[in-house]
């Protein structure tokens, strides 16, 4: 009777450990997703800034090519 109780206790502890690890993974995935979203927004803003900065340069290059 002792061995089945030990097996049940170990099985329960194993499931509890897996549950705790699953919660930790879930929290880290949410944190990573938030960081990816913030970084994506920063990249988008930088691309827009680059486009705004390049527009006058492209216009000047186009005009100097006509001459």
PDB file of C-alpha atoms in Angstrom:
ATOM      1  CA  UNK A   1       0.000   0.000   0.000  1.00  0.00           C
ATOM      2  CA  UNK A   2       2.955   2.305   0.547  1.00  0.00           C
ATOM      3  CA  UNK A   3       4.268   2.168  -3.040  1.00  0.00           C
ATOM      4  CA  UNK A   4       0.985   3.126  -4.723  1.00  0.00           C
ATOM      5  CA  UNK A   5       0.648   6.147  -2.402  1.00  0.00           C
ATOM      6  CA  UNK A   6       4.203   7.216  -3.180  1.00  0.00           C
ATOM      7  CA  UNK A   7       3.523   6.841  -6.926  1.00  0.00           C
ATOM      8  CA  UNK A   8       0.353   8.925  -6.648  1.00  0.00           C
ATOM      9  CA  UNK A   9       2.159  11.608  -4.627  1.00  0.00           C
ATOM     10  CA  UNK A  10       5.033  11.749  -7.121  1.00  0.00           C
ATOM     11  CA  UNK A  11       2.582  11.924 -10.013  1.00  0.00           C
ATOM     12  CA  UNK A  12       0.748  14.807  -8.369  1.00  0.00           C
ATOM     13  CA  UNK A  13       4.013  16.633  -7.676  1.00  0.00           C
ATOM     14  CA  UNK A  14       5.112  16.131 -11.272  1.00  0.00           C
ATOM     15  CA  UNK A  15       1.875  17.599 -12.591  1.00  0.00           C
ATOM     16  CA  UNK A  16       2.153  20.504 -10.138  1.00  0.00           C
ATOM     17  CA  UNK A  17       5.713  21.249 -11.292  1.00  0.00           C
ATOM     18  CA  UNK A  18       4.621  21.128 -14.940  1.00  0.00           C
ATOM     19  CA  UNK A  19       1.768  23.517 -14.151  1.00  0.00           C
ATOM     20  CA  UNK A  20       4.095  25.990 -12.447  1.00  0.00           C
ATOM     21  CA  UNK A  21       6.514  25.848 -15.366  1.00  0.00           C
ATOM     22  CA  UNK A  22       3.668  26.359 -17.830  1.00  0.00           C
ATOM     23  CA  UNK A  23       2.590  29.510 -15.982  1.00  0.00           C
ATOM     24  CA  UNK A  24       6.159  30.828 -16.026  1.00  0.00           C
ATOM     25  CA  UNK A  25       6.444  30.167 -19.766  1.00  0.00           C
ATOM     26  CA  UNK A  26       3.124  31.918 -20.344  1.00  0.00           C
ATOM     27  CA  UNK A  27       4.292  35.000 -18.424  1.00  0.00           C
ATOM     28  CA  UNK A  28       7.581  35.134 -20.340  1.00  0.00           C
ATOM     29  CA  UNK A  29       5.814  34.734 -23.695  1.00  0.00           C
ATOM     30  CA  UNK A  30       3.513  37.647 -22.868  1.00  0.00           C
ATOM     31  CA  UNK A  31       6.516  39.768 -21.876  1.00  0.00           C
ATOM     32  CA  UNK A  32       8.314  38.851 -25.089  1.00  0.00           C
ATOM     33  CA  UNK A  33       5.220  39.638 -27.176  1.00  0.00           C
ATOM     34  CA  UNK A  34       4.953  43.045 -25.513  1.00  0.00           C
ATOM     35  CA  UNK A  35       8.613  43.784 -26.258  1.00  0.00           C
ATOM     36  CA  UNK A  36       8.216  42.658 -29.865  1.00  0.00           C
ATOM     37  CA  UNK A  37       5.227  44.975 -30.235  1.00  0.00           C
ATOM     38  CA  UNK A  38       7.122  47.936 -28.788  1.00  0.00           C
ATOM     39  CA  UNK A  39      10.138  47.242 -30.976  1.00  0.00           C
ATOM     40  CA  UNK A  40       7.949  46.926 -34.044  1.00  0.00           C
ATOM     41  CA  UNK A  41       6.396  50.315 -33.309  1.00  0.00           C
ATOM     42  CA  UNK A  42       9.848  51.872 -32.853  1.00  0.00           C
ATOM     43  CA  UNK A  43      11.027  50.407 -36.157  1.00  0.00           C
ATOM     44  CA  UNK A  44       7.921  51.744 -37.867  1.00  0.00           C
ATOM     45  CA  UNK A  45       8.538  55.232 -36.463  1.00  0.00           C
ATOM     46  CA  UNK A  46      12.184  55.093 -37.546  1.00  0.00           C
ATOM     47  CA  UNK A  47      11.155  54.029 -41.059  1.00  0.00           C
ATOM     48  CA  UNK A  48       8.707  56.928 -41.252  1.00  0.00           C
ATOM     49  CA  UNK A  49      11.412  59.352 -40.069  1.00  0.00           C
ATOM     50  CA  UNK A  50      13.808  57.988 -42.659  1.00  0.00           C
ATOM     51  CA  UNK A  51      11.207  58.341 -45.383  1.00  0.00           C
ATOM     52  CA  UNK A  52      10.513  61.955 -44.379  1.00  0.00           C
ATOM     53  CA  UNK A  53      14.238  62.715 -44.344  1.00  0.00           C
ATOM     54  CA  UNK A  54      14.860  61.039 -47.697  1.00  0.00           C
ATOM     55  CA  UNK A  55      12.047  62.778 -49.589  1.00  0.00           C
ATOM     56  CA  UNK A  56      13.808  66.163 -49.936  1.00  0.00           C
ATOM     57  CA  UNK A  57      17.058  64.454 -50.861  1.00  0.00           C
ATOM     58  CA  UNK A  58      15.354  62.429 -53.553  1.00  0.00           C
ATOM     59  CA  UNK A  59      13.674  65.545 -54.920  1.00  0.00           C
ATOM     60  CA  UNK A  60      17.025  67.366 -55.058  1.00  0.00           C
ATOM     61  CA  UNK A  61      18.699  64.409 -56.761  1.00  0.00           C
ATOM     62  CA  UNK A  62      15.869  64.243 -59.299  1.00  0.00           C
ATOM     63  CA  UNK A  63      16.153  67.956 -60.052  1.00  0.00           C
ATOM     64  CA  UNK A  64      19.946  67.868 -60.360  1.00  0.00           C
ATOM     65  CA  UNK A  65      19.598  64.972 -62.783  1.00  0.00           C
ATOM     66  CA  UNK A  66      17.477  67.105 -65.105  1.00  0.00           C
ATOM     67  CA  UNK A  67      20.155  69.751 -65.479  1.00  0.00           C
TER      68      UNK A  67
END
